[in-house]
Amino acid sequence: MWTIGLAVVALVVVYYTHLIFKWRSPKIEGVLPPGSMGWPLIGETLQFIIPGKSLDLHPFVKKRMQKYGPIFKTSLVGRPIIVSTDYEMNKYILQHEGTLVELWYLDSFAKFFALEGETRVNAIGTVHKYLRSITLNHFGVESLKASLLPKIEDMLHTNLANWATQGPVDVKQVISVMVFNFTANKIFGYDAANSKEKLSENYTKILNSFISLPLNIPGTSFHKCMKDREKMLKMLKDTLMERLSDPSKRRGDFLDQAIDDMKTEKFLTEDFIPQLMFGILFASFESMSTTLTLTFKFLSENPRVVEELRVEHEAIVKKRENPNSRLTWEEYRSMTFTQMVVNETLRISNIPPGLFRKALKDFQVKGIHCSSWLDSNACDSCYSVEP
Ligand SMILES: *[C@@H]1O[C@H](CO)[C@@H](O)[C@H](O)[C@H]1NC(C)=O
Ligand SMILES: *[C@@H]1O[C@H](CO)[C@@H](O)[C@H](O)[C@H]1NC(C)=O
Ligand SMILES: *[C@@H]1O[C@H](CO)[C@@H](O)[C@H](O)[C@H]1NC(C)=O
């Protein structure tokens, strides 16, 4: 009895050591860059999800660059990954988007957006293309020119006037609510002023527990987050069904376009559209609210820039016949200095530390092997950080 028990334990130990060995030094044809694979399963995820405190390069990347150089290997949320901050390598990766690599989001994203089975393998590319076109349609330059500009102007006037009466405000928080109310309105007609629920709070809660290990078991924050997300998706689906059954509720927003496109795009099902709306809210909300918050920070630190902006804007108002008329597209285009400030803010507040790409097949770049060596779902990924 004892001997059998011991043998089993020994086998288990051997098995695990073997796994760990495989983990630490993945067996592939070709050279891998230096770097540590961390612990089995979790890899270096914990170090990665600790947020950076400054606007400098993410500390995870910075520390490893100093130790290993611009290209290193690591493991995040269960996936072996190559991180590159190398200009040539990143350029190569970007040039081979769609042929050698495709955009990839952490598996928690895939789970989050329930891209399972067939959809998950085939559709990410198609869906990504569709996403680009539909978001450009509703949030791009043309729509800014045609309809968004006065709406944004109104939103800012109302909110700035409101904040001005409140004494000190938590900029990140009030901006998040403003951005959420606005984008949710453009996406599915959310009427913040007359809604019983403060959806921006639900949404913020989901986001805050989102970047956690994708362990969907009761008690974890990811589990909680998935539950809250289900609720939100159900609400979005109810909105969709309402529109489908009662065309008089149409308002020409994002949701209406998605409904029209259901005829031509196979993947736009009644279950997928809510996920799409959720995803777009996610992408727009987090990036816009962070960038806008940082804009406040930068401006408060650079009074000369604020002064210069004031001069530019006052000159525009002076030229108007009616100083209270709305901002026109031509006026907006004429704000050269303002655009420079916007560009510079976008440059330095580059929010995600990088973007993931998944290797579609084996290839070599700069002598480094990127491969899809596990199976079709679990790929070695190239992760690139803008230099
Ligand atoms: C956003 O919506 C909530 C209700 O969901 C409302 O209480 C709040 O005033 C709105 N805020 C802004 C800035 O529009
Ligand atoms: C939003 O949160 C409130 C309070 O936690 C909850 O009662 C409500 O069901 C949530 N709504 C959605 C759509 O998730
Ligand atoms: C800001 O960036 C955009 C896009 O990169 C560019 O087209 C534009 O010329 C830039 N504007 C200024 C004033 O530098």
PDB file of N, CA, C and O in Angstrom, residues 197-249:
ATOM      1  N   GLU A 197     -31.474  53.720 -12.867  1.00  0.00           N
ATOM      2  CA  GLU A 197     -30.214  53.141 -12.427  1.00  0.00           C
ATOM      3  C   GLU A 197     -29.022  53.998 -12.836  1.00  0.00           C
ATOM      4  O   GLU A 197     -29.021  54.592 -13.902  1.00  0.00           O
ATOM      5  N   LYS A 198     -28.021  54.016 -11.982  1.00  0.00           N
ATOM      6  CA  LYS A 198     -26.780  54.692 -12.352  1.00  0.00           C
ATOM      7  C   LYS A 198     -25.853  53.664 -12.970  1.00  0.00           C
ATOM      8  O   LYS A 198     -24.990  53.096 -12.313  1.00  0.00           O
ATOM      9  N   LEU A 199     -26.045  53.437 -14.276  1.00  0.00           N
ATOM     10  CA  LEU A 199     -25.278  52.384 -14.925  1.00  0.00           C
ATOM     11  C   LEU A 199     -23.784  52.653 -14.898  1.00  0.00           C
ATOM     12  O   LEU A 199     -22.984  51.732 -14.908  1.00  0.00           O
ATOM     13  N   SER A 200     -23.401  53.933 -14.849  1.00  0.00           N
ATOM     14  CA  SER A 200     -21.959  54.214 -14.845  1.00  0.00           C
ATOM     15  C   SER A 200     -21.306  53.588 -13.619  1.00  0.00           C
ATOM     16  O   SER A 200     -20.169  53.131 -13.682  1.00  0.00           O
ATOM     17  N   GLU A 201     -22.061  53.511 -12.517  1.00  0.00           N
ATOM     18  CA  GLU A 201     -21.496  52.888 -11.314  1.00  0.00           C
ATOM     19  C   GLU A 201     -21.327  51.386 -11.495  1.00  0.00           C
ATOM     20  O   GLU A 201     -20.293  50.823 -11.130  1.00  0.00           O
ATOM     21  N   ASN A 202     -22.348  50.744 -12.082  1.00  0.00           N
ATOM     22  CA  ASN A 202     -22.229  49.316 -12.347  1.00  0.00           C
ATOM     23  C   ASN A 202     -21.013  49.051 -13.226  1.00  0.00           C
ATOM     24  O   ASN A 202     -20.251  48.130 -13.001  1.00  0.00           O
ATOM     25  N   TYR A 203     -20.901  49.891 -14.239  1.00  0.00           N
ATOM     26  CA  TYR A 203     -19.849  49.671 -15.216  1.00  0.00           C
ATOM     27  C   TYR A 203     -18.464  49.852 -14.600  1.00  0.00           C
ATOM     28  O   TYR A 203     -17.567  49.045 -14.830  1.00  0.00           O
ATOM     29  N   THR A 204     -18.310  50.894 -13.808  1.00  0.00           N
ATOM     30  CA  THR A 204     -17.023  51.129 -13.161  1.00  0.00           C
ATOM     31  C   THR A 204     -16.658  49.954 -12.261  1.00  0.00           C
ATOM     32  O   THR A 204     -15.508  49.529 -12.214  1.00  0.00           O
ATOM     33  N   LYS A 205     -17.666  49.414 -11.595  1.00  0.00           N
ATOM     34  CA  LYS A 205     -17.411  48.283 -10.701  1.00  0.00           C
ATOM     35  C   LYS A 205     -16.884  47.084 -11.500  1.00  0.00           C
ATOM     36  O   LYS A 205     -15.929  46.429 -11.098  1.00  0.00           O
ATOM     37  N   ILE A 206     -17.511  46.841 -12.635  1.00  0.00           N
ATOM     38  CA  ILE A 206     -17.071  45.715 -13.464  1.00  0.00           C
ATOM     39  C   ILE A 206     -15.627  45.930 -13.923  1.00  0.00           C
ATOM     40  O   ILE A 206     -14.787  45.043 -13.819  1.00  0.00           O
ATOM     41  N   LEU A 207     -15.348  47.135 -14.382  1.00  0.00           N
ATOM     42  CA  LEU A 207     -13.998  47.422 -14.882  1.00  0.00           C
ATOM     43  C   LEU A 207     -12.949  47.245 -13.809  1.00  0.00           C
ATOM     44  O   LEU A 207     -11.879  46.721 -14.053  1.00  0.00           O
ATOM     45  N   ASN A 208     -13.298  47.695 -12.586  1.00  0.00           N
ATOM     46  CA  ASN A 208     -12.299  47.651 -11.529  1.00  0.00           C
ATOM     47  C   ASN A 208     -11.885  46.233 -11.168  1.00  0.00           C
ATOM     48  O   ASN A 208     -10.750  46.009 -10.751  1.00  0.00           O
ATOM     49  N   SER A 209     -12.801  45.275 -11.335  1.00  0.00           N
ATOM     50  CA  SER A 209     -12.385  43.912 -10.994  1.00  0.00           C
ATOM     51  C   SER A 209     -12.039  43.103 -12.235  1.00  0.00           C
ATOM     52  O   SER A 209     -11.773  41.923 -12.168  1.00  0.00           O
ATOM     53  N   PHE A 210     -12.019  43.768 -13.369  1.00  0.00           N
ATOM     54  CA  PHE A 210     -11.823  43.052 -14.620  1.00  0.00           C
ATOM     55  C   PHE A 210     -10.392  42.539 -14.794  1.00  0.00           C
ATOM     56  O   PHE A 210     -10.165  41.396 -15.166  1.00  0.00           O
ATOM     57  N   ILE A 211      -9.425  43.408 -14.497  1.00  0.00           N
ATOM     58  CA  ILE A 211      -8.049  42.980 -14.738  1.00  0.00           C
ATOM     59  C   ILE A 211      -7.577  42.123 -13.582  1.00  0.00           C
ATOM     60  O   ILE A 211      -6.806  42.523 -12.742  1.00  0.00           O
ATOM     61  N   SER A 212      -8.147  40.935 -13.517  1.00  0.00           N
ATOM     62  CA  SER A 212      -7.729  40.004 -12.485  1.00  0.00           C
ATOM     63  C   SER A 212      -7.510  38.670 -13.176  1.00  0.00           C
ATOM     64  O   SER A 212      -7.802  38.528 -14.357  1.00  0.00           O
ATOM     65  N   LEU A 213      -7.009  37.709 -12.460  1.00  0.00           N
ATOM     66  CA  LEU A 213      -6.790  36.412 -13.083  1.00  0.00           C
ATOM     67  C   LEU A 213      -8.127  35.835 -13.542  1.00  0.00           C
ATOM     68  O   LEU A 213      -9.099  35.888 -12.803  1.00  0.00           O
ATOM     69  N   PRO A 214      -8.184  35.293 -14.748  1.00  0.00           N
ATOM     70  CA  PRO A 214      -9.461  34.778 -15.236  1.00  0.00           C
ATOM     71  C   PRO A 214      -9.838  33.438 -14.589  1.00  0.00           C
ATOM     72  O   PRO A 214     -10.007  32.441 -15.263  1.00  0.00           O
ATOM     73  N   LEU A 215      -9.966  33.432 -13.279  1.00  0.00           N
ATOM     74  CA  LEU A 215     -10.386  32.221 -12.579  1.00  0.00           C
ATOM     75  C   LEU A 215     -11.847  32.377 -12.227  1.00  0.00           C
ATOM     76  O   LEU A 215     -12.194  33.100 -11.301  1.00  0.00           O
ATOM     77  N   ASN A 216     -12.699  31.692 -12.981  1.00  0.00           N
ATOM     78  CA  ASN A 216     -14.130  31.912 -12.768  1.00  0.00           C
ATOM     79  C   ASN A 216     -14.688  30.952 -11.724  1.00  0.00           C
ATOM     80  O   ASN A 216     -15.450  30.051 -12.029  1.00  0.00           O
ATOM     81  N   ILE A 217     -14.255  31.128 -10.474  1.00  0.00           N
ATOM     82  CA  ILE A 217     -14.826  30.314  -9.404  1.00  0.00           C
ATOM     83  C   ILE A 217     -15.382  31.243  -8.337  1.00  0.00           C
ATOM     84  O   ILE A 217     -14.858  32.340  -8.146  1.00  0.00           O
ATOM     85  N   PRO A 218     -16.460  30.809  -7.644  1.00  0.00           N
ATOM     86  CA  PRO A 218     -17.088  31.688  -6.657  1.00  0.00           C
ATOM     87  C   PRO A 218     -16.053  32.236  -5.678  1.00  0.00           C
ATOM     88  O   PRO A 218     -15.146  31.521  -5.271  1.00  0.00           O
ATOM     89  N   GLY A 219     -16.205  33.480  -5.336  1.00  0.00           N
ATOM     90  CA  GLY A 219     -15.287  34.074  -4.366  1.00  0.00           C
ATOM     91  C   GLY A 219     -14.240  34.962  -5.004  1.00  0.00           C
ATOM     92  O   GLY A 219     -13.767  35.903  -4.391  1.00  0.00           O
ATOM     93  N   THR A 220     -13.859  34.670  -6.254  1.00  0.00           N
ATOM     94  CA  THR A 220     -12.848  35.510  -6.876  1.00  0.00           C
ATOM     95  C   THR A 220     -13.488  36.780  -7.422  1.00  0.00           C
ATOM     96  O   THR A 220     -14.687  36.800  -7.699  1.00  0.00           O
ATOM     97  N   SER A 221     -12.674  37.820  -7.580  1.00  0.00           N
ATOM     98  CA  SER A 221     -13.262  39.055  -8.085  1.00  0.00           C
ATOM     99  C   SER A 221     -13.622  38.909  -9.560  1.00  0.00           C
ATOM    100  O   SER A 221     -14.534  39.562 -10.049  1.00  0.00           O
ATOM    101  N   PHE A 222     -12.939  38.005 -10.244  1.00  0.00           N
ATOM    102  CA  PHE A 222     -13.293  37.782 -11.640  1.00  0.00           C
ATOM    103  C   PHE A 222     -14.697  37.174 -11.754  1.00  0.00           C
ATOM    104  O   PHE A 222     -15.484  37.524 -12.634  1.00  0.00           O
ATOM    105  N   HIS A 223     -15.004  36.276 -10.824  1.00  0.00           N
ATOM    106  CA  HIS A 223     -16.325  35.641 -10.809  1.00  0.00           C
ATOM    107  C   HIS A 223     -17.416  36.695 -10.603  1.00  0.00           C
ATOM    108  O   HIS A 223     -18.424  36.730 -11.300  1.00  0.00           O
ATOM    109  N   LYS A 224     -17.181  37.563  -9.669  1.00  0.00           N
ATOM    110  CA  LYS A 224     -18.117  38.640  -9.340  1.00  0.00           C
ATOM    111  C   LYS A 224     -18.333  39.526 -10.571  1.00  0.00           C
ATOM    112  O   LYS A 224     -19.436  39.894 -10.942  1.00  0.00           O
ATOM    113  N   CYS A 225     -17.204  39.808 -11.187  1.00  0.00           N
ATOM    114  CA  CYS A 225     -17.201  40.668 -12.360  1.00  0.00           C
ATOM    115  C   CYS A 225     -17.989  40.023 -13.501  1.00  0.00           C
ATOM    116  O   CYS A 225     -18.765  40.676 -14.203  1.00  0.00           O
ATOM    117  N   MET A 226     -17.852  38.698 -13.677  1.00  0.00           N
ATOM    118  CA  MET A 226     -18.590  38.003 -14.724  1.00  0.00           C
ATOM    119  C   MET A 226     -20.093  38.039 -14.439  1.00  0.00           C
ATOM    120  O   MET A 226     -20.910  38.144 -15.354  1.00  0.00           O
ATOM    121  N   LYS A 227     -20.445  37.931 -13.163  1.00  0.00           N
ATOM    122  CA  LYS A 227     -21.862  37.981 -12.774  1.00  0.00           C
ATOM    123  C   LYS A 227     -22.461  39.369 -13.091  1.00  0.00           C
ATOM    124  O   LYS A 227     -23.541  39.475 -13.667  1.00  0.00           O
ATOM    125  N   ASP A 228     -21.734  40.407 -12.704  1.00  0.00           N
ATOM    126  CA  ASP A 228     -22.204  41.773 -12.976  1.00  0.00           C
ATOM    127  C   ASP A 228     -22.315  42.017 -14.464  1.00  0.00           C
ATOM    128  O   ASP A 228     -23.212  42.717 -14.942  1.00  0.00           O
ATOM    129  N   ARG A 229     -21.372  41.430 -15.175  1.00  0.00           N
ATOM    130  CA  ARG A 229     -21.364  41.598 -16.620  1.00  0.00           C
ATOM    131  C   ARG A 229     -22.593  40.934 -17.243  1.00  0.00           C
ATOM    132  O   ARG A 229     -23.225  41.488 -18.150  1.00  0.00           O
ATOM    133  N   GLU A 230     -22.959  39.753 -16.732  1.00  0.00           N
ATOM    134  CA  GLU A 230     -24.144  39.074 -17.236  1.00  0.00           C
ATOM    135  C   GLU A 230     -25.389  39.953 -17.093  1.00  0.00           C
ATOM    136  O   GLU A 230     -26.220  40.037 -17.990  1.00  0.00           O
ATOM    137  N   LYS A 231     -25.487  40.596 -15.941  1.00  0.00           N
ATOM    138  CA  LYS A 231     -26.619  41.477 -15.674  1.00  0.00           C
ATOM    139  C   LYS A 231     -26.682  42.606 -16.695  1.00  0.00           C
ATOM    140  O   LYS A 231     -27.719  42.940 -17.248  1.00  0.00           O
ATOM    141  N   MET A 232     -25.508  43.186 -16.921  1.00  0.00           N
ATOM    142  CA  MET A 232     -25.405  44.296 -17.852  1.00  0.00           C
ATOM    143  C   MET A 232     -25.772  43.815 -19.259  1.00  0.00           C
ATOM    144  O   MET A 232     -26.491  44.494 -19.991  1.00  0.00           O
ATOM    145  N   LEU A 233     -25.264  42.637 -19.636  1.00  0.00           N
ATOM    146  CA  LEU A 233     -25.556  42.104 -20.963  1.00  0.00           C
ATOM    147  C   LEU A 233     -27.047  41.846 -21.119  1.00  0.00           C
ATOM    148  O   LEU A 233     -27.620  42.083 -22.185  1.00  0.00           O
ATOM    149  N   LYS A 234     -27.673  41.380 -20.047  1.00  0.00           N
ATOM    150  CA  LYS A 234     -29.106  41.100 -20.113  1.00  0.00           C
ATOM    151  C   LYS A 234     -29.873  42.400 -20.374  1.00  0.00           C
ATOM    152  O   LYS A 234     -30.769  42.464 -21.205  1.00  0.00           O
ATOM    153  N   MET A 235     -29.448  43.466 -19.680  1.00  0.00           N
ATOM    154  CA  MET A 235     -30.094  44.759 -19.869  1.00  0.00           C
ATOM    155  C   MET A 235     -29.912  45.213 -21.326  1.00  0.00           C
ATOM    156  O   MET A 235     -30.855  45.701 -21.964  1.00  0.00           O
ATOM    157  N   LEU A 236     -28.697  45.023 -21.869  1.00  0.00           N
ATOM    158  CA  LEU A 236     -28.445  45.424 -23.253  1.00  0.00           C
ATOM    159  C   LEU A 236     -29.277  44.586 -24.216  1.00  0.00           C
ATOM    160  O   LEU A 236     -29.810  45.094 -25.207  1.00  0.00           O
ATOM    161  N   LYS A 237     -29.418  43.302 -23.900  1.00  0.00           N
ATOM    162  CA  LYS A 237     -30.207  42.439 -24.773  1.00  0.00           C
ATOM    163  C   LYS A 237     -31.686  42.851 -24.735  1.00  0.00           C
ATOM    164  O   LYS A 237     -32.351  42.872 -25.773  1.00  0.00           O
ATOM    165  N   ASP A 238     -32.180  43.190 -23.553  1.00  0.00           N
ATOM    166  CA  ASP A 238     -33.563  43.651 -23.450  1.00  0.00           C
ATOM    167  C   ASP A 238     -33.785  44.885 -24.329  1.00  0.00           C
ATOM    168  O   ASP A 238     -34.799  45.005 -25.011  1.00  0.00           O
ATOM    169  N   THR A 239     -32.797  45.797 -24.294  1.00  0.00           N
ATOM    170  CA  THR A 239     -32.905  46.998 -25.137  1.00  0.00           C
ATOM    171  C   THR A 239     -32.973  46.610 -26.613  1.00  0.00           C
ATOM    172  O   THR A 239     -33.781  47.142 -27.374  1.00  0.00           O
ATOM    173  N   LEU A 240     -32.101  45.666 -26.992  1.00  0.00           N
ATOM    174  CA  LEU A 240     -32.084  45.209 -28.389  1.00  0.00           C
ATOM    175  C   LEU A 240     -33.434  44.606 -28.785  1.00  0.00           C
ATOM    176  O   LEU A 240     -33.991  44.941 -29.840  1.00  0.00           O
ATOM    177  N   MET A 241     -33.981  43.728 -27.930  1.00  0.00           N
ATOM    178  CA  MET A 241     -35.242  43.057 -28.264  1.00  0.00           C
ATOM    179  C   MET A 241     -36.387  44.070 -28.386  1.00  0.00           C
ATOM    180  O   MET A 241     -37.247  43.950 -29.246  1.00  0.00           O
ATOM    181  N   GLU A 242     -36.322  45.072 -27.519  1.00  0.00           N
ATOM    182  CA  GLU A 242     -37.334  46.122 -27.556  1.00  0.00           C
ATOM    183  C   GLU A 242     -37.313  46.843 -28.904  1.00  0.00           C
ATOM    184  O   GLU A 242     -38.346  47.070 -29.532  1.00  0.00           O
ATOM    185  N   ARG A 243     -36.095  47.169 -29.355  1.00  0.00           N
ATOM    186  CA  ARG A 243     -35.966  47.850 -30.648  1.00  0.00           C
ATOM    187  C   ARG A 243     -36.435  46.977 -31.785  1.00  0.00           C
ATOM    188  O   ARG A 243     -37.057  47.446 -32.732  1.00  0.00           O
ATOM    189  N   LEU A 244     -36.096  45.673 -31.694  1.00  0.00           N
ATOM    190  CA  LEU A 244     -36.472  44.759 -32.776  1.00  0.00           C
ATOM    191  C   LEU A 244     -37.985  44.647 -32.878  1.00  0.00           C
ATOM    192  O   LEU A 244     -38.538  44.568 -33.975  1.00  0.00           O
ATOM    193  N   SER A 245     -38.651  44.645 -31.725  1.00  0.00           N
ATOM    194  CA  SER A 245     -40.090  44.436 -31.775  1.00  0.00           C
ATOM    195  C   SER A 245     -40.853  45.737 -32.005  1.00  0.00           C
ATOM    196  O   SER A 245     -42.006  45.722 -32.405  1.00  0.00           O
ATOM    197  N   ASP A 246     -40.207  46.862 -31.748  1.00  0.00           N
ATOM    198  CA  ASP A 246     -40.915  48.123 -31.909  1.00  0.00           C
ATOM    199  C   ASP A 246     -40.037  49.147 -32.636  1.00  0.00           C
ATOM    200  O   ASP A 246     -39.319  49.923 -32.020  1.00  0.00           O
ATOM    201  N   PRO A 247     -40.100  49.132 -33.988  1.00  0.00           N
ATOM    202  CA  PRO A 247     -39.235  50.007 -34.787  1.00  0.00           C
ATOM    203  C   PRO A 247     -39.430  51.501 -34.477  1.00  0.00           C
ATOM    204  O   PRO A 247     -38.571  52.315 -34.818  1.00  0.00           O
ATOM    205  N   SER A 248     -40.534  51.851 -33.819  1.00  0.00           N
ATOM    206  CA  SER A 248     -40.735  53.276 -33.534  1.00  0.00           C
ATOM    207  C   SER A 248     -39.733  53.765 -32.481  1.00  0.00           C
ATOM    208  O   SER A 248     -39.561  54.961 -32.270  1.00  0.00           O
ATOM    209  N   LYS A 249     -39.044  52.819 -31.819  1.00  0.00           N
ATOM    210  CA  LYS A 249     -38.048  53.202 -30.816  1.00  0.00           C
ATOM    211  C   LYS A 249     -36.688  53.520 -31.433  1.00  0.00           C
ATOM    212  O   LYS A 249     -35.735  53.838 -30.725  1.00  0.00           O
TER     213      LYS A 249
END
